[in-house]
PDB file of C-alpha atoms and ligand atoms in Angstrom:
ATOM      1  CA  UNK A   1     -62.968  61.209 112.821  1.00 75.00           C
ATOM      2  CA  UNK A   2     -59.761  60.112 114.199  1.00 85.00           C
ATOM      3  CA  UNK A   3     -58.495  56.791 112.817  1.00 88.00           C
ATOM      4  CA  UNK A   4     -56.899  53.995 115.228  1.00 94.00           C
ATOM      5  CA  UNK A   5     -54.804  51.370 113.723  1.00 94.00           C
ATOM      6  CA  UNK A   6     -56.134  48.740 116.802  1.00 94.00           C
ATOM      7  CA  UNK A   7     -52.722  46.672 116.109  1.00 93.00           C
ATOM      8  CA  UNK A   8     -50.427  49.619 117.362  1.00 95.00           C
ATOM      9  CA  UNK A   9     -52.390  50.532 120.431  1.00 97.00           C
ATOM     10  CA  UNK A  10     -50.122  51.201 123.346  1.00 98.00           C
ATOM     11  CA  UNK A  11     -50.139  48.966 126.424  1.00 98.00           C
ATOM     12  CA  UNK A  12     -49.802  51.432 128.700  1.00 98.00           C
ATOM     13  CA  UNK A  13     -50.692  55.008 128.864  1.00 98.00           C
ATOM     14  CA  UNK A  14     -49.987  57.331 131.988  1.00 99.00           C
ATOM     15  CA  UNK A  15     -51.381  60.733 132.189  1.00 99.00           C
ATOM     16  CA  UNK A  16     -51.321  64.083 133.932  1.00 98.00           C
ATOM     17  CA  UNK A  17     -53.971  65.514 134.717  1.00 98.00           C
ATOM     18  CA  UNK A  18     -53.784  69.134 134.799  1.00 98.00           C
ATOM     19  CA  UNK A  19     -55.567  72.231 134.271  1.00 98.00           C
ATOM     20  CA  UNK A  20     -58.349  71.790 136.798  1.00 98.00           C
ATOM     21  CA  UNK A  21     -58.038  75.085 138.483  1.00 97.00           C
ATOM     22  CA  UNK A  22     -57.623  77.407 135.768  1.00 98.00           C
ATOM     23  CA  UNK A  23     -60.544  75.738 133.983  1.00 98.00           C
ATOM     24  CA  UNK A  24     -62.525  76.692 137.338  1.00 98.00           C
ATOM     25  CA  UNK A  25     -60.847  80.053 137.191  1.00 97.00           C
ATOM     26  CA  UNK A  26     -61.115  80.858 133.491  1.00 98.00           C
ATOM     27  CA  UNK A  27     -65.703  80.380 134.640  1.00 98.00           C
ATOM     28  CA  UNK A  28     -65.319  82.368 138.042  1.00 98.00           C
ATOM     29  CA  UNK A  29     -65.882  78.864 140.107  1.00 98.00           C
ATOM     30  CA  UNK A  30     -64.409  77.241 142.300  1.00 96.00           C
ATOM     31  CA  UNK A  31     -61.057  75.675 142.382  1.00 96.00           C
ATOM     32  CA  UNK A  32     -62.648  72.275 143.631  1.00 96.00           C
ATOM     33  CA  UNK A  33     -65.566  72.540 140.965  1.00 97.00           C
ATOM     34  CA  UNK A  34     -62.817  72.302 138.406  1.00 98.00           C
ATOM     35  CA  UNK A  35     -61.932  69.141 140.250  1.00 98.00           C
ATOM     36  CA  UNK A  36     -65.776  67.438 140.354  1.00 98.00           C
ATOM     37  CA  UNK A  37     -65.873  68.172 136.532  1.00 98.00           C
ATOM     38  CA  UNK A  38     -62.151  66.884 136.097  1.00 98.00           C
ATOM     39  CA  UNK A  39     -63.825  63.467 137.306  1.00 98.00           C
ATOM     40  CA  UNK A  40     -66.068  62.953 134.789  1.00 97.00           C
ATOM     41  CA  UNK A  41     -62.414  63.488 132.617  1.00 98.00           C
ATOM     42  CA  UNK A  42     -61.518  60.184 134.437  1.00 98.00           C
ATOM     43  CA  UNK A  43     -64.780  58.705 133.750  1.00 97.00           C
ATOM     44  CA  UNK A  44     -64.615  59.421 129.771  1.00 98.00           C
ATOM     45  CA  UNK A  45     -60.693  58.051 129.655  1.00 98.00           C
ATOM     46  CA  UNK A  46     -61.490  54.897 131.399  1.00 98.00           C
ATOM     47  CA  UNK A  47     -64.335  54.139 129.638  1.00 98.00           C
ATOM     48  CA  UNK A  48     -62.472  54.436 126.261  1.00 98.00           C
ATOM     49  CA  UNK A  49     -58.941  52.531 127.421  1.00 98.00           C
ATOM     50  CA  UNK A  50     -61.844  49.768 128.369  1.00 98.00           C
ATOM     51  CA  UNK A  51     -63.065  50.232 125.048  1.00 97.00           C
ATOM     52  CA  UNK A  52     -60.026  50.183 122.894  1.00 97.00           C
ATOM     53  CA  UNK A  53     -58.119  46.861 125.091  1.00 97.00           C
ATOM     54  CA  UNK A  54     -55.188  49.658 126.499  1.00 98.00           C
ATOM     55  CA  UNK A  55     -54.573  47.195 129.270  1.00 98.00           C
ATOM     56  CA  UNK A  56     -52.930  49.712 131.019  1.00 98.00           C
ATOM     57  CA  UNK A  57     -54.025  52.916 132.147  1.00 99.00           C
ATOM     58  CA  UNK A  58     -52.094  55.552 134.911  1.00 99.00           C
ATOM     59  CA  UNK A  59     -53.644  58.460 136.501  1.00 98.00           C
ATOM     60  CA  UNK A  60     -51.658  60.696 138.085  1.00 98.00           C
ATOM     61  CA  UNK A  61     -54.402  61.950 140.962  1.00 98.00           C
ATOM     62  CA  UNK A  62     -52.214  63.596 143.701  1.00 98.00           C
ATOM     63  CA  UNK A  63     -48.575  64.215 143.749  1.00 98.00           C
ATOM     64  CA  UNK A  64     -46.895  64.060 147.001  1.00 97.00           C
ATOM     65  CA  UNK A  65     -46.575  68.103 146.636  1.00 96.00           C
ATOM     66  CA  UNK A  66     -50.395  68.417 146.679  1.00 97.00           C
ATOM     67  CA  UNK A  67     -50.346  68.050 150.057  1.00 98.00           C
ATOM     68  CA  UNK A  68     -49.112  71.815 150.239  1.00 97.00           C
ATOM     69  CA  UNK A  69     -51.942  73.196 148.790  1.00 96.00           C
ATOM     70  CA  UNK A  70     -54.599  74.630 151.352  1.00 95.00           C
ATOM     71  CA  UNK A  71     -56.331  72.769 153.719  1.00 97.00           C
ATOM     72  CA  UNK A  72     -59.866  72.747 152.384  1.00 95.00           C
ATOM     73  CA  UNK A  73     -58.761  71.917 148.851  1.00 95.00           C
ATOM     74  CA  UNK A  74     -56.545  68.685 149.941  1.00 98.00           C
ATOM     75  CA  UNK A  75     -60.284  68.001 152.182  1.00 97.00           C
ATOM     76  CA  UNK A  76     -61.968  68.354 148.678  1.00 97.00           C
ATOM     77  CA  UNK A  77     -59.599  66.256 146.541  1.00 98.00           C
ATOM     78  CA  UNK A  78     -59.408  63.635 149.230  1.00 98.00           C
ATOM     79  CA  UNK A  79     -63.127  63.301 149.645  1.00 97.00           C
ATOM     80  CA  UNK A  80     -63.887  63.203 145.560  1.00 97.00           C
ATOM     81  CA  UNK A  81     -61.651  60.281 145.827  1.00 98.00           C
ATOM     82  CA  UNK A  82     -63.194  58.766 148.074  1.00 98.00           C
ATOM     83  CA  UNK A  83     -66.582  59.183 146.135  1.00 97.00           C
ATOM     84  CA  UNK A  84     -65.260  57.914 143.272  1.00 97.00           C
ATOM     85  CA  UNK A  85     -64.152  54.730 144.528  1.00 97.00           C
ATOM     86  CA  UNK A  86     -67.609  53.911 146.029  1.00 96.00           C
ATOM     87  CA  UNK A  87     -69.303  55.026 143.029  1.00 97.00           C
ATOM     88  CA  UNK A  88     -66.777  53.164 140.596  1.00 97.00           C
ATOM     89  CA  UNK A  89     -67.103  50.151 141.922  1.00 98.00           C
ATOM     90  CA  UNK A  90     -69.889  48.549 140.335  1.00 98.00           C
ATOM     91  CA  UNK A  91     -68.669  50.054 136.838  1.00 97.00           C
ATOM     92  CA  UNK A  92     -65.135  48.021 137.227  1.00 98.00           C
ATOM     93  CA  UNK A  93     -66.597  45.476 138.571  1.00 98.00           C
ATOM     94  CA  UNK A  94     -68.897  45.210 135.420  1.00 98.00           C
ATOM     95  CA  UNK A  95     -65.946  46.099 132.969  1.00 97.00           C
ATOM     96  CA  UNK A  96     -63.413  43.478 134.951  1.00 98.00           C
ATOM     97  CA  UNK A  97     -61.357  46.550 136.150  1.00 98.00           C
ATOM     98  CA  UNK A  98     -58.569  45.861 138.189  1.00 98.00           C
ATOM     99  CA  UNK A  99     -57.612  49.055 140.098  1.00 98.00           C
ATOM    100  CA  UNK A 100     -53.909  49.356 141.476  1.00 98.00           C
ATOM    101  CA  UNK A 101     -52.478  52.428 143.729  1.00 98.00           C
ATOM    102  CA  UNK A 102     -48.627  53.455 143.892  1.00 98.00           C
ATOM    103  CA  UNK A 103     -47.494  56.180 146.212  1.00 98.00           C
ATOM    104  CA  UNK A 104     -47.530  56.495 149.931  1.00 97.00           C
ATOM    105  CA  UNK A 105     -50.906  55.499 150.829  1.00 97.00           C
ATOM    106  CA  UNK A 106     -49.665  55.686 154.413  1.00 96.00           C
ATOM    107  CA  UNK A 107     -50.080  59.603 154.669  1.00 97.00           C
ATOM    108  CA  UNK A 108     -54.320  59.622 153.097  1.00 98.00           C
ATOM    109  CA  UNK A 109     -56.674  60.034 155.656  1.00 98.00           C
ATOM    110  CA  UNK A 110     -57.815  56.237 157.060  1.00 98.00           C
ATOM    111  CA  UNK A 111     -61.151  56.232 155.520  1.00 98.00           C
ATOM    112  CA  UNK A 112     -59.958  57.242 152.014  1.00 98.00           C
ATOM    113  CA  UNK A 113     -57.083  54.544 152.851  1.00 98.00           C
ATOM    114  CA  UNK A 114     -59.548  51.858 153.510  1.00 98.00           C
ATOM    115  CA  UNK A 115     -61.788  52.840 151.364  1.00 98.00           C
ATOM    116  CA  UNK A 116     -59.309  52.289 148.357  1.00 98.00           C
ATOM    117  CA  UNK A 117     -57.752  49.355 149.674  1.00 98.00           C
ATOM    118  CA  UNK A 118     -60.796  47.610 149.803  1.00 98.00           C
ATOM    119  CA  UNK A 119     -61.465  48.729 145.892  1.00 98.00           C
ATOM    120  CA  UNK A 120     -58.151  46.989 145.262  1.00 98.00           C
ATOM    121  CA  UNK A 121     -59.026  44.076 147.117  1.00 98.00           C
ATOM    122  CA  UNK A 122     -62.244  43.984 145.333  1.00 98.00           C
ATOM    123  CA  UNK A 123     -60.980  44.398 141.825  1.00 98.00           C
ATOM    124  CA  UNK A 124     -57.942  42.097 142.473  1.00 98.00           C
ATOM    125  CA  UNK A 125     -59.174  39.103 140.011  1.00 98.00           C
ATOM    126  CA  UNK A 126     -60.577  41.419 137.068  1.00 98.00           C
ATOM    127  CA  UNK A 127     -58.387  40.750 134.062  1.00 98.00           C
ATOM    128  CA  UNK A 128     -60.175  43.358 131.602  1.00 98.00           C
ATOM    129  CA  UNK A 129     -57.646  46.232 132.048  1.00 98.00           C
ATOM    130  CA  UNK A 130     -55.894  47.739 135.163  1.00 98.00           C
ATOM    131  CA  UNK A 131     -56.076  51.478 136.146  1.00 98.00           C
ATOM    132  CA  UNK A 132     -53.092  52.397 138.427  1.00 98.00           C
ATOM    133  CA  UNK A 133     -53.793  55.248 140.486  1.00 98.00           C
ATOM    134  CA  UNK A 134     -51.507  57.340 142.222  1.00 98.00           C
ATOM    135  CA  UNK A 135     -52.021  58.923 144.759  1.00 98.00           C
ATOM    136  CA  UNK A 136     -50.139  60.608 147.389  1.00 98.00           C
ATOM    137  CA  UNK A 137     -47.042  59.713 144.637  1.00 98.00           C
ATOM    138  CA  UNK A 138     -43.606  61.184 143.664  1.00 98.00           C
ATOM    139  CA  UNK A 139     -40.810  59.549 141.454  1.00 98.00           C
ATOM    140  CA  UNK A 140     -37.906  60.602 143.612  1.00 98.00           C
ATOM    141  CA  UNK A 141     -39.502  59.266 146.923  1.00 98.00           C
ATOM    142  CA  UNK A 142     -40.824  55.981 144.968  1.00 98.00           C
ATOM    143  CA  UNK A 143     -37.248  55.587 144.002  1.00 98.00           C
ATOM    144  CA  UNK A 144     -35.524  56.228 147.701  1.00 98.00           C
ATOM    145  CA  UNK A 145     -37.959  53.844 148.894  1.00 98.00           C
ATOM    146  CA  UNK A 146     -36.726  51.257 146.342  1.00 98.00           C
ATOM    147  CA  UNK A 147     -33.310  52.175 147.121  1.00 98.00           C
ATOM    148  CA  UNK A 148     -33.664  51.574 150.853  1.00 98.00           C
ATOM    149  CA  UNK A 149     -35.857  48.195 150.231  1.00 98.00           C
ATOM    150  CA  UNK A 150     -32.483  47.226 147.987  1.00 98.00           C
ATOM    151  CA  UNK A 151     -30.337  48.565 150.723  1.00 98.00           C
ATOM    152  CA  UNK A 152     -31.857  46.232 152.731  1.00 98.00           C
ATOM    153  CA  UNK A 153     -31.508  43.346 150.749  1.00 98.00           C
ATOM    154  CA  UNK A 154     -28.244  43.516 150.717  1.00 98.00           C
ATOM    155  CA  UNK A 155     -27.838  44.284 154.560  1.00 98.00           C
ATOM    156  CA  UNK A 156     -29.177  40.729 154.760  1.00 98.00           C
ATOM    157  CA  UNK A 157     -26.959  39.301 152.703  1.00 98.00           C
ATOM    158  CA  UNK A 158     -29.354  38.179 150.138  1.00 98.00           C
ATOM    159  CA  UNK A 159     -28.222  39.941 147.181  1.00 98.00           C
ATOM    160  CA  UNK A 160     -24.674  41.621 145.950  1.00 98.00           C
ATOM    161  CA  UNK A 161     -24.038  44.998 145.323  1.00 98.00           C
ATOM    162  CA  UNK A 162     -23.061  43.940 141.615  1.00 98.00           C
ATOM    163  CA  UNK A 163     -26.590  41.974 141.483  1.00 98.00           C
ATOM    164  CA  UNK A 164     -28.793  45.556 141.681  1.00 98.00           C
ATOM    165  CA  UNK A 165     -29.473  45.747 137.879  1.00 98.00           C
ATOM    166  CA  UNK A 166     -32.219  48.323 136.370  1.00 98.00           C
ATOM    167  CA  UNK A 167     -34.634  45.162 136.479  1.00 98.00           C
ATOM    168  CA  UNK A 168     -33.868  44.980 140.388  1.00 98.00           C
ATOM    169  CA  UNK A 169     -34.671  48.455 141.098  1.00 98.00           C
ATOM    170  CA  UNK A 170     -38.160  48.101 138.597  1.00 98.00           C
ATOM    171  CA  UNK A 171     -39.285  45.273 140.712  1.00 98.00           C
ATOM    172  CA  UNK A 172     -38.626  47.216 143.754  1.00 98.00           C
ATOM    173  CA  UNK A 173     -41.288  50.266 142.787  1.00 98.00           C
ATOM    174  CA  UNK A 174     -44.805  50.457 143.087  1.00 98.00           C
ATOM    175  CA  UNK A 175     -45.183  49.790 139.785  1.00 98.00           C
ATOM    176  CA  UNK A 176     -43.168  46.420 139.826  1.00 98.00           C
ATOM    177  CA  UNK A 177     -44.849  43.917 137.258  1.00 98.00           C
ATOM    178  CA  UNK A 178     -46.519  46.473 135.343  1.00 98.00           C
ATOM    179  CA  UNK A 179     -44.848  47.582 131.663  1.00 98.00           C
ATOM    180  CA  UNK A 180     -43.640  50.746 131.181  1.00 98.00           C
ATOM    181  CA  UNK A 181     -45.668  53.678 129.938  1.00 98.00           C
ATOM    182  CA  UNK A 182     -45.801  53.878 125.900  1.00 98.00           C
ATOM    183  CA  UNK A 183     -47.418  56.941 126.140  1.00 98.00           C
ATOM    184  CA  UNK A 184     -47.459  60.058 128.904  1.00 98.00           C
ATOM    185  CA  UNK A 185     -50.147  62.445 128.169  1.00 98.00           C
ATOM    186  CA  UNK A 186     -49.814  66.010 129.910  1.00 98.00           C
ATOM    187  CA  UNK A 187     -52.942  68.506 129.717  1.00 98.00           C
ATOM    188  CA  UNK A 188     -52.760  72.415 129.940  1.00 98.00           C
ATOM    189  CA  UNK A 189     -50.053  73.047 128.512  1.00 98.00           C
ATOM    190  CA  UNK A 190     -46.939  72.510 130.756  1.00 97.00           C
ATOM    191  CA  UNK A 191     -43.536  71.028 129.485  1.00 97.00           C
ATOM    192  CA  UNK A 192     -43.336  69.092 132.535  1.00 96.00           C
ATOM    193  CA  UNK A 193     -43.236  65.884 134.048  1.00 98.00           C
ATOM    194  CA  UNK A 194     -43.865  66.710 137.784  1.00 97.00           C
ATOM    195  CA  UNK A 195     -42.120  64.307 139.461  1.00 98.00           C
ATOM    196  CA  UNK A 196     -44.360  61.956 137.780  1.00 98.00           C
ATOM    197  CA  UNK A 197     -43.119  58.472 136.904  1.00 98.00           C
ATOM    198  CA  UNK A 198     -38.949  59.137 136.590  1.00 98.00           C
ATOM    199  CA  UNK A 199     -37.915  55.798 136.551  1.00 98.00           C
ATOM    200  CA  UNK A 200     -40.664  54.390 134.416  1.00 98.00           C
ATOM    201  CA  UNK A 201     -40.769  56.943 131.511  1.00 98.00           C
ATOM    202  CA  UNK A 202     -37.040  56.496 130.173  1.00 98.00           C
ATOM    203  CA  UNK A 203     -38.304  55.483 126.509  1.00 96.00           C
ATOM    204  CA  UNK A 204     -41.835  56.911 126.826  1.00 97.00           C
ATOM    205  CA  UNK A 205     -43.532  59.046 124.054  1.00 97.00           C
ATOM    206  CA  UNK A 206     -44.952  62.441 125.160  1.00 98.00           C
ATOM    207  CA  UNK A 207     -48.081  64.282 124.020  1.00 98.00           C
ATOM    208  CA  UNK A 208     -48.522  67.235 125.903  1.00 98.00           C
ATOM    209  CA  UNK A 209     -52.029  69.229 124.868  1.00 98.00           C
ATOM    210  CA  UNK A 210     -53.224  73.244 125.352  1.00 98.00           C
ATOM    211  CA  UNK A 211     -56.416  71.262 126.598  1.00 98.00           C
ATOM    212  CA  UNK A 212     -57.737  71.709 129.805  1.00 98.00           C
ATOM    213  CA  UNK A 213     -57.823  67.925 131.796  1.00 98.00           C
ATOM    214  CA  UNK A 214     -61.569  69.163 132.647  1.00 98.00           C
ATOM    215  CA  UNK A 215     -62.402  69.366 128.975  1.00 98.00           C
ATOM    216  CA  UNK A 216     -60.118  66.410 127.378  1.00 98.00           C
ATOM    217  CA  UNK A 217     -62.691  63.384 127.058  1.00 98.00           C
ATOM    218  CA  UNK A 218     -62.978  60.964 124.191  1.00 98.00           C
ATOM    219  CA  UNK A 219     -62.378  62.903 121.330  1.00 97.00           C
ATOM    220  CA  UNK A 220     -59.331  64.463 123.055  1.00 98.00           C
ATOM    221  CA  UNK A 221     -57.800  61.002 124.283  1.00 98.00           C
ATOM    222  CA  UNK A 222     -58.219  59.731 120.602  1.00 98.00           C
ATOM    223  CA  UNK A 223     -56.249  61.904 119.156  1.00 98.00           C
ATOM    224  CA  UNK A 224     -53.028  61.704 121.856  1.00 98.00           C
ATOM    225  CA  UNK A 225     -53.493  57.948 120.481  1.00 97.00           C
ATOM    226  CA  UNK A 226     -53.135  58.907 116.774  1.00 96.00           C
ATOM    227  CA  UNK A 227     -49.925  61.131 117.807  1.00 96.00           C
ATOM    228  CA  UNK A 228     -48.545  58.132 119.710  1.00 96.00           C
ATOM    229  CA  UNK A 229     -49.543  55.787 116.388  1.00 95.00           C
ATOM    230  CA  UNK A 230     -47.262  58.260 114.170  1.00 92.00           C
ATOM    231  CA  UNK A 231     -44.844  57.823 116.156  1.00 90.00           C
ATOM    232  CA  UNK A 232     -41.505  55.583 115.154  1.00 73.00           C
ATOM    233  CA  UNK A 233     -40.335  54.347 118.752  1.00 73.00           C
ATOM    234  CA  UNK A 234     -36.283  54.135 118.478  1.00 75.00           C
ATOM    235  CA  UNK A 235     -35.492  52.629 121.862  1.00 79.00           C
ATOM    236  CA  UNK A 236     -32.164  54.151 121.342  1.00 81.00           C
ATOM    237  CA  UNK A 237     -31.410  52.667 117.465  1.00 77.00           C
ATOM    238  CA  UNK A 238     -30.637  54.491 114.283  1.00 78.00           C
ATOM    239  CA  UNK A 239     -34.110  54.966 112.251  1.00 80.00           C
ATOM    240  CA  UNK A 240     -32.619  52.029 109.675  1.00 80.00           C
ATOM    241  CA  UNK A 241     -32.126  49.173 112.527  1.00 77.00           C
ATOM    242  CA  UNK A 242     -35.858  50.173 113.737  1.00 79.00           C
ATOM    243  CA  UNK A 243     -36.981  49.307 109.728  1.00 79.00           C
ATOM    244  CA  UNK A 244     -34.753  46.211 109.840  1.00 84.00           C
ATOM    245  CA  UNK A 245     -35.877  45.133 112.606  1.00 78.00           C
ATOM    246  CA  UNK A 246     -39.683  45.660 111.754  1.00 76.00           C
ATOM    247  CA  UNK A 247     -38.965  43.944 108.102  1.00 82.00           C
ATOM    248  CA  UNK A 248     -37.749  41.003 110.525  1.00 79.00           C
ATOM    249  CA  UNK A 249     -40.913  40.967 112.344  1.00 72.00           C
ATOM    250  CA  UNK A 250     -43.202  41.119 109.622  1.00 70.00           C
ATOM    251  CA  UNK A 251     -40.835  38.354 108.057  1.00 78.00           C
ATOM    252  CA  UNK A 252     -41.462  36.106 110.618  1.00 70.00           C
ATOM    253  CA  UNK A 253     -45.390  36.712 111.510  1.00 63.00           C
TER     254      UNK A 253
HETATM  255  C1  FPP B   1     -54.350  69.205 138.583  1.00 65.44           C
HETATM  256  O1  FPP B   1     -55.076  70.373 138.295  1.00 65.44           O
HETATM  257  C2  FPP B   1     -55.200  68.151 139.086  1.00 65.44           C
HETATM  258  C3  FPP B   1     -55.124  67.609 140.337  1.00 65.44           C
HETATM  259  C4  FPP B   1     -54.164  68.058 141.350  1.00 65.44           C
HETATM  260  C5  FPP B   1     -56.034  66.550 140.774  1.00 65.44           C
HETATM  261  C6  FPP B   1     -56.590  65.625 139.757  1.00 65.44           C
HETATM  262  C7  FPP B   1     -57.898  65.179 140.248  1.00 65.44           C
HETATM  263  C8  FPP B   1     -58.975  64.878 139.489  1.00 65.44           C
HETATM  264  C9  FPP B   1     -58.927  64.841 138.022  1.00 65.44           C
HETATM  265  C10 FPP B   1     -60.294  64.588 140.097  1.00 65.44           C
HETATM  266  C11 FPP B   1     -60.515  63.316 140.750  1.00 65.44           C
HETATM  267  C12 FPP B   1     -59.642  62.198 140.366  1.00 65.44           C
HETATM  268  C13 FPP B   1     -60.002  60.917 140.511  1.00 65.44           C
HETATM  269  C14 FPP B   1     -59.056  59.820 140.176  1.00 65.44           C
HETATM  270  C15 FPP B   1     -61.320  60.569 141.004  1.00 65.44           C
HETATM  271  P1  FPP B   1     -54.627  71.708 138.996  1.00 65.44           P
HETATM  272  O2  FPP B   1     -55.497  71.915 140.168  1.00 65.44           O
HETATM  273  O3  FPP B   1     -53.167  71.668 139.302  1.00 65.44           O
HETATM  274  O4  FPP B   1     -54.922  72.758 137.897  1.00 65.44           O
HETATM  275  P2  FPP B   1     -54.156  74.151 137.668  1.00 65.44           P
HETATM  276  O5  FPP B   1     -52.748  73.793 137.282  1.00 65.44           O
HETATM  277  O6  FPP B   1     -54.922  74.771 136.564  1.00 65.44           O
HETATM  278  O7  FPP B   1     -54.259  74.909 138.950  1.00 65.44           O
END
């Protein structure tokens, strides 16, 4: 059994979700089958984050690079998507699920467009938790696009060159509003973030796992919470301010 301390949950986790393929591989399937049983992955970490209060949850579901891959496996991805968010709907609506996306929902095929910006529409007033999806997504481009919004700004004359502070370019991303990962989990093994979140991860704990993402559910996510929960988050101090400052807390609660 892994034990969760509920007062030192994290408010926001972000994950990458890898491994599908060589789980697929590794059983002589397909590539895609890896994907359908990756889902039910999804399924297993939302239910729990719902469970536990994480009020937020990111899943990284298609990097901008994906669209490389071959034809009938971007078809595949796109459509299981799509499924999801019709078959989802009733679950968030039930759990008060808000669902976000950040990345350039411009390039998905229209009916996989619509289809999740109706979802968003639909979800827009649930206050249980919020699962940010991103799709279509990469840091660098998220961050050009801020930098050209701010570019902009400034073109207009409504802001000074000396006014573009780290909280101006946050409220200029897709993930404006929303706190910054505690936690980034990676599955399969890879020492990599992927392009996955650059801005947002600057003081975010990592727990990468050996496990495949089609075979990390419950038992799997519980215990990247325990690692995160043994964790002493620094922020940049010595390990004596952090136990100051925590003596201060605790002082004053
Ligand atoms: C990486 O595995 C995974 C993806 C590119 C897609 C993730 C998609 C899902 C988990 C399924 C559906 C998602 C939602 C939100 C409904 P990989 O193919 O790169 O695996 P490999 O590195 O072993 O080849």
């Amino acid at each position: 059994m892994v034990e969760l301390d509920p007062s030192r949950m994290p408010r926001h986790v972000a994950v990458i979700m890898d491994g599908n393929g060589r789980w697929a591989q590794q059983r002589g399937i397909s590539r895609l089958h890896g994907h359908r049983v990756g889902k039910d992955s999804v399924r297993a970490v939302v239910e729990t984050s719902r469970r536990l209060g994480i009020p937020y949850l990111s899943l990284y579901a298609f990097s901008s690079e994906n669209w490389g891959r071959p034809p009938r496996e971007v078809d595949g991805l796109m459509s299981l998507l799509h499924r999801y968010l019709e078959t989802e709907l009733g679950k968030m609506m039930r759990h008060q699920i808000r669902l976000l996306a950040v990345g350039s929902l411009r390039r998905l095929p229209p009916a996989v467009r619509d289809a999740l910006r109706s979802t968003i529409e639909a979800t827009r007033h649930n206050t249980g938790m919020t699962v940010i999806l991103a799709v279509s997504y990469g840091g660098r481009e998220e961050i050009a696009r801020a930098a050209r919004a701010i570019a902009r700004r400034v073109d207009r004359g409504e802001l000074r060159p000396e006014q573009i502070t780290s909280a101006v370019v946050a409220q200029h991303l897709g993930t404006a509003g929303i706190p910054d990962p505690d936690l980034l989990i990676r599955t399969s093994g890879e020492m990599r973030i992927s392009n996955f979140f650059l801005w947002q991860i600057a003081y975010t704990e990592i727990y990468v796992t050996d496990t495949l993402w089609p075979d990390f559910r419950e038992r799997e996510f519980l215990q990247a919470l325990a690692f995160y929960q043994q964790r002493q988050r620094r922020f940049g101090k010595t390990p004596a301010q952090v136990e100051r400052d925590q003596q201060r807390l605790r002082a004053v609660n």
